[in-house]
């Protein structure tokens, strides 16, 4: 019985590790996109029953210096904003970051902004990664990892994950990366 229990625990332990690796490294799934849209749609239906658009819910989280930032207020300062869910420990997130930085530099003067939402739990790791990757845009986190209030409420299950919104926080695109992301930003601006 003890050996059977240990085997069962090892199988579940390996499965948990595999799920974490897959979640970090996988492309955003259609299910995740539907969850984000579904959650946003529920909020919008309560707020704007006659509108056909999906609006990102509003949140407040601390920036990297510990100051609270209202998500909708930050979004309203840009024509188009990329909400980028990432973490310092996520290899695919770090691999995508040079592309995100290049897009930011190319379009920041045309009304494009980025809000990074980190799923880190350790403030030092988060701050070190932001500095090391020269992420010059707004960074937010509640340092609750996968239990981040924003990502949890939107049903995000894998990172990197992106949401493109307009100045009114209306969702324009979900789950874009690489060239596909840049094409969409160029088209919108």
Tab-separated table of C-alpha atoms in Angstrom:
chain	number	residue	atom	x	y	z
A	1	UNK	CA	0.000	0.000	0.000
A	2	UNK	CA	2.814	2.472	0.830
A	3	UNK	CA	4.562	1.737	-2.477
A	4	UNK	CA	1.271	2.202	-4.341
A	5	UNK	CA	0.697	5.569	-2.547
A	6	UNK	CA	4.246	6.725	-3.400
A	7	UNK	CA	3.790	5.749	-7.059
A	8	UNK	CA	0.480	7.622	-7.168
A	9	UNK	CA	2.049	10.735	-5.573
A	10	UNK	CA	4.981	10.596	-8.009
A	11	UNK	CA	2.633	10.332	-10.982
A	12	UNK	CA	0.574	13.289	-9.742
A	13	UNK	CA	3.747	15.234	-8.956
A	14	UNK	CA	5.138	14.643	-12.449
A	15	UNK	CA	1.786	15.523	-13.974
A	16	UNK	CA	1.718	18.807	-12.031
A	17	UNK	CA	5.227	19.695	-13.204
A	18	UNK	CA	4.344	18.800	-16.802
A	19	UNK	CA	1.238	20.980	-16.669
A	20	UNK	CA	3.266	23.918	-15.349
A	21	UNK	CA	5.870	23.535	-18.104
A	22	UNK	CA	3.220	23.187	-20.797
A	23	UNK	CA	1.289	26.183	-19.428
A	24	UNK	CA	4.341	28.404	-19.581
A	25	UNK	CA	5.582	27.169	-22.924
A	26	UNK	CA	2.453	26.577	-24.920
A	27	UNK	CA	0.934	28.894	-27.443
A	28	UNK	CA	-2.215	30.547	-26.191
A	29	UNK	CA	-5.022	28.116	-26.753
A	30	UNK	CA	-8.416	28.817	-28.242
A	31	UNK	CA	-9.896	27.877	-24.874
A	32	UNK	CA	-7.897	30.650	-23.173
A	33	UNK	CA	-9.041	33.131	-25.804
A	34	UNK	CA	-12.660	32.113	-25.279
A	35	UNK	CA	-12.244	32.418	-21.488
A	36	UNK	CA	-10.911	35.962	-21.781
A	37	UNK	CA	-13.656	36.982	-24.160
A	38	UNK	CA	-16.295	35.181	-22.127
A	39	UNK	CA	-15.215	36.839	-18.861
A	40	UNK	CA	-14.922	40.242	-20.496
A	41	UNK	CA	-18.271	39.764	-22.199
A	42	UNK	CA	-19.970	39.057	-18.860
A	43	UNK	CA	-18.607	42.294	-17.434
A	44	UNK	CA	-19.605	44.237	-20.516
A	45	UNK	CA	-23.096	42.797	-20.532
A	46	UNK	CA	-23.593	44.170	-17.036
A	47	UNK	CA	-22.194	47.569	-17.991
A	48	UNK	CA	-23.194	48.114	-21.625
A	49	UNK	CA	-26.017	45.803	-22.697
A	50	UNK	CA	-26.469	47.505	-26.061
A	51	UNK	CA	-22.819	47.417	-27.156
A	52	UNK	CA	-21.385	44.780	-29.502
A	53	UNK	CA	-17.823	45.188	-28.217
A	54	UNK	CA	-16.061	43.282	-25.440
A	55	UNK	CA	-14.568	45.492	-22.745
A	56	UNK	CA	-11.678	44.459	-20.540
A	57	UNK	CA	-12.673	44.669	-16.852
A	58	UNK	CA	-11.045	47.390	-14.773
A	59	UNK	CA	-8.501	46.589	-12.065
A	60	UNK	CA	-5.983	48.351	-9.892
A	61	UNK	CA	-2.565	46.810	-9.239
A	62	UNK	CA	0.763	48.160	-8.088
A	63	UNK	CA	3.449	49.157	-10.521
A	64	UNK	CA	7.075	48.186	-10.063
A	65	UNK	CA	7.645	51.071	-7.621
A	66	UNK	CA	4.692	49.990	-5.474
A	67	UNK	CA	2.262	52.679	-6.657
A	68	UNK	CA	-1.330	51.659	-7.434
A	69	UNK	CA	-2.310	51.998	-11.097
A	70	UNK	CA	-5.846	51.902	-12.470
A	71	UNK	CA	-5.801	49.721	-15.580
A	72	UNK	CA	-8.472	51.638	-17.516
A	73	UNK	CA	-6.855	54.982	-16.736
A	74	UNK	CA	-3.482	53.704	-17.986
A	75	UNK	CA	-5.101	52.291	-21.130
A	76	UNK	CA	-6.938	55.536	-21.867
A	77	UNK	CA	-3.648	57.350	-22.509
A	78	UNK	CA	-2.963	55.289	-25.654
A	79	UNK	CA	-4.739	54.721	-28.958
A	80	UNK	CA	-3.844	51.030	-28.700
A	81	UNK	CA	-2.477	49.126	-25.693
A	82	UNK	CA	-0.976	45.675	-25.485
A	83	UNK	CA	-1.691	43.901	-22.200
A	84	UNK	CA	1.174	41.413	-21.917
A	85	UNK	CA	0.878	38.620	-19.328
A	86	UNK	CA	4.308	37.197	-18.537
A	87	UNK	CA	6.663	36.124	-15.703
A	88	UNK	CA	10.409	36.332	-15.074
A	89	UNK	CA	10.631	32.517	-14.757
A	90	UNK	CA	8.839	31.843	-18.074
A	91	UNK	CA	11.328	30.992	-20.846
A	92	UNK	CA	8.902	31.562	-23.740
A	93	UNK	CA	7.954	34.941	-22.217
A	94	UNK	CA	11.587	35.993	-22.067
A	95	UNK	CA	12.173	34.728	-25.614
A	96	UNK	CA	9.247	36.834	-26.902
A	97	UNK	CA	10.305	39.984	-25.013
A	98	UNK	CA	12.829	41.283	-27.613
A	99	UNK	CA	10.002	41.216	-30.169
A	100	UNK	CA	7.670	43.073	-27.791
A	101	UNK	CA	10.405	45.651	-27.047
A	102	UNK	CA	11.043	46.179	-30.770
A	103	UNK	CA	7.325	46.719	-31.434
A	104	UNK	CA	7.146	49.137	-28.510
A	105	UNK	CA	10.085	51.200	-29.782
A	106	UNK	CA	8.654	51.273	-33.298
A	107	UNK	CA	5.105	52.381	-32.357
A	108	UNK	CA	5.303	54.147	-28.964
A	109	UNK	CA	5.287	57.611	-30.582
A	110	UNK	CA	2.203	56.716	-32.634
A	111	UNK	CA	-0.097	56.098	-29.660
A	112	UNK	CA	0.956	52.561	-28.739
A	113	UNK	CA	1.484	51.513	-25.144
A	114	UNK	CA	2.183	48.293	-23.293
A	115	UNK	CA	1.132	47.213	-19.843
A	116	UNK	CA	3.035	44.197	-18.600
A	117	UNK	CA	1.229	42.099	-16.006
A	118	UNK	CA	3.661	39.841	-14.236
A	119	UNK	CA	2.665	36.511	-12.731
A	120	UNK	CA	5.723	36.570	-10.508
A	121	UNK	CA	5.581	35.980	-6.770
A	122	UNK	CA	9.024	37.375	-5.975
A	123	UNK	CA	9.433	41.154	-6.329
A	124	UNK	CA	13.215	40.962	-6.758
A	125	UNK	CA	12.954	38.450	-9.618
A	126	UNK	CA	10.289	40.599	-11.275
A	127	UNK	CA	12.298	43.829	-10.969
A	128	UNK	CA	15.538	42.166	-12.092
A	129	UNK	CA	13.859	40.737	-15.205
A	130	UNK	CA	12.281	44.089	-16.119
A	131	UNK	CA	15.648	45.796	-15.855
A	132	UNK	CA	17.606	43.025	-17.606
A	133	UNK	CA	15.202	42.962	-20.562
A	134	UNK	CA	15.004	46.779	-20.731
A	135	UNK	CA	11.211	46.778	-20.461
A	136	UNK	CA	10.511	50.525	-20.579
A	137	UNK	CA	6.726	50.260	-20.369
A	138	UNK	CA	4.358	50.109	-17.415
A	139	UNK	CA	4.655	46.954	-15.322
A	140	UNK	CA	1.974	45.757	-12.892
A	141	UNK	CA	1.702	42.824	-10.508
A	142	UNK	CA	0.046	41.796	-7.281
A	143	UNK	CA	2.872	39.240	-6.782
A	144	UNK	CA	0.372	36.398	-6.430
A	145	UNK	CA	1.763	34.293	-9.277
A	146	UNK	CA	-0.900	32.269	-11.102
A	147	UNK	CA	-3.426	33.720	-8.664
A	148	UNK	CA	-2.887	37.222	-10.058
A	149	UNK	CA	-6.268	38.926	-9.780
A	150	UNK	CA	-6.346	40.101	-13.395
A	151	UNK	CA	-5.175	36.908	-15.097
A	152	UNK	CA	-7.309	34.710	-12.832
A	153	UNK	CA	-10.477	36.684	-13.473
A	154	UNK	CA	-9.883	36.475	-17.237
A	155	UNK	CA	-9.246	32.733	-17.155
A	156	UNK	CA	-5.700	32.957	-18.498
A	157	UNK	CA	-4.028	29.550	-18.158
A	158	UNK	CA	-0.820	29.981	-20.156
A	159	UNK	CA	1.787	32.647	-20.728
A	160	UNK	CA	2.944	34.556	-22.624
A	161	UNK	CA	-0.545	35.792	-23.368
A	162	UNK	CA	-1.562	39.090	-24.945
A	163	UNK	CA	-4.681	41.195	-25.230
A	164	UNK	CA	-4.799	44.226	-27.520
A	165	UNK	CA	-7.282	46.939	-26.511
A	166	UNK	CA	-8.272	50.403	-27.689
A	167	UNK	CA	-8.312	53.533	-25.501
A	168	UNK	CA	-11.695	52.514	-24.063
A	169	UNK	CA	-10.398	49.050	-23.048
A	170	UNK	CA	-12.382	47.366	-25.827
A	171	UNK	CA	-10.718	44.099	-26.819
A	172	UNK	CA	-9.412	44.208	-30.385
A	173	UNK	CA	-7.301	41.021	-30.476
A	174	UNK	CA	-6.290	38.190	-28.178
A	175	UNK	CA	-3.316	35.830	-28.058
A	176	UNK	CA	-1.099	37.432	-30.709
A	177	UNK	CA	2.685	37.073	-30.752
A	178	UNK	CA	5.593	37.652	-33.099
A	179	UNK	CA	4.879	38.933	-36.595
A	180	UNK	CA	1.142	38.459	-36.150
A	181	UNK	CA	1.197	40.881	-33.196
A	182	UNK	CA	3.199	43.474	-35.096
A	183	UNK	CA	0.918	43.277	-38.142
A	184	UNK	CA	-2.116	43.876	-35.920
A	185	UNK	CA	-0.517	46.873	-34.157
A	186	UNK	CA	0.510	48.360	-37.505
A	187	UNK	CA	-3.012	47.853	-38.868
A	188	UNK	CA	-4.618	49.502	-35.823
A	189	UNK	CA	-2.324	52.517	-35.830
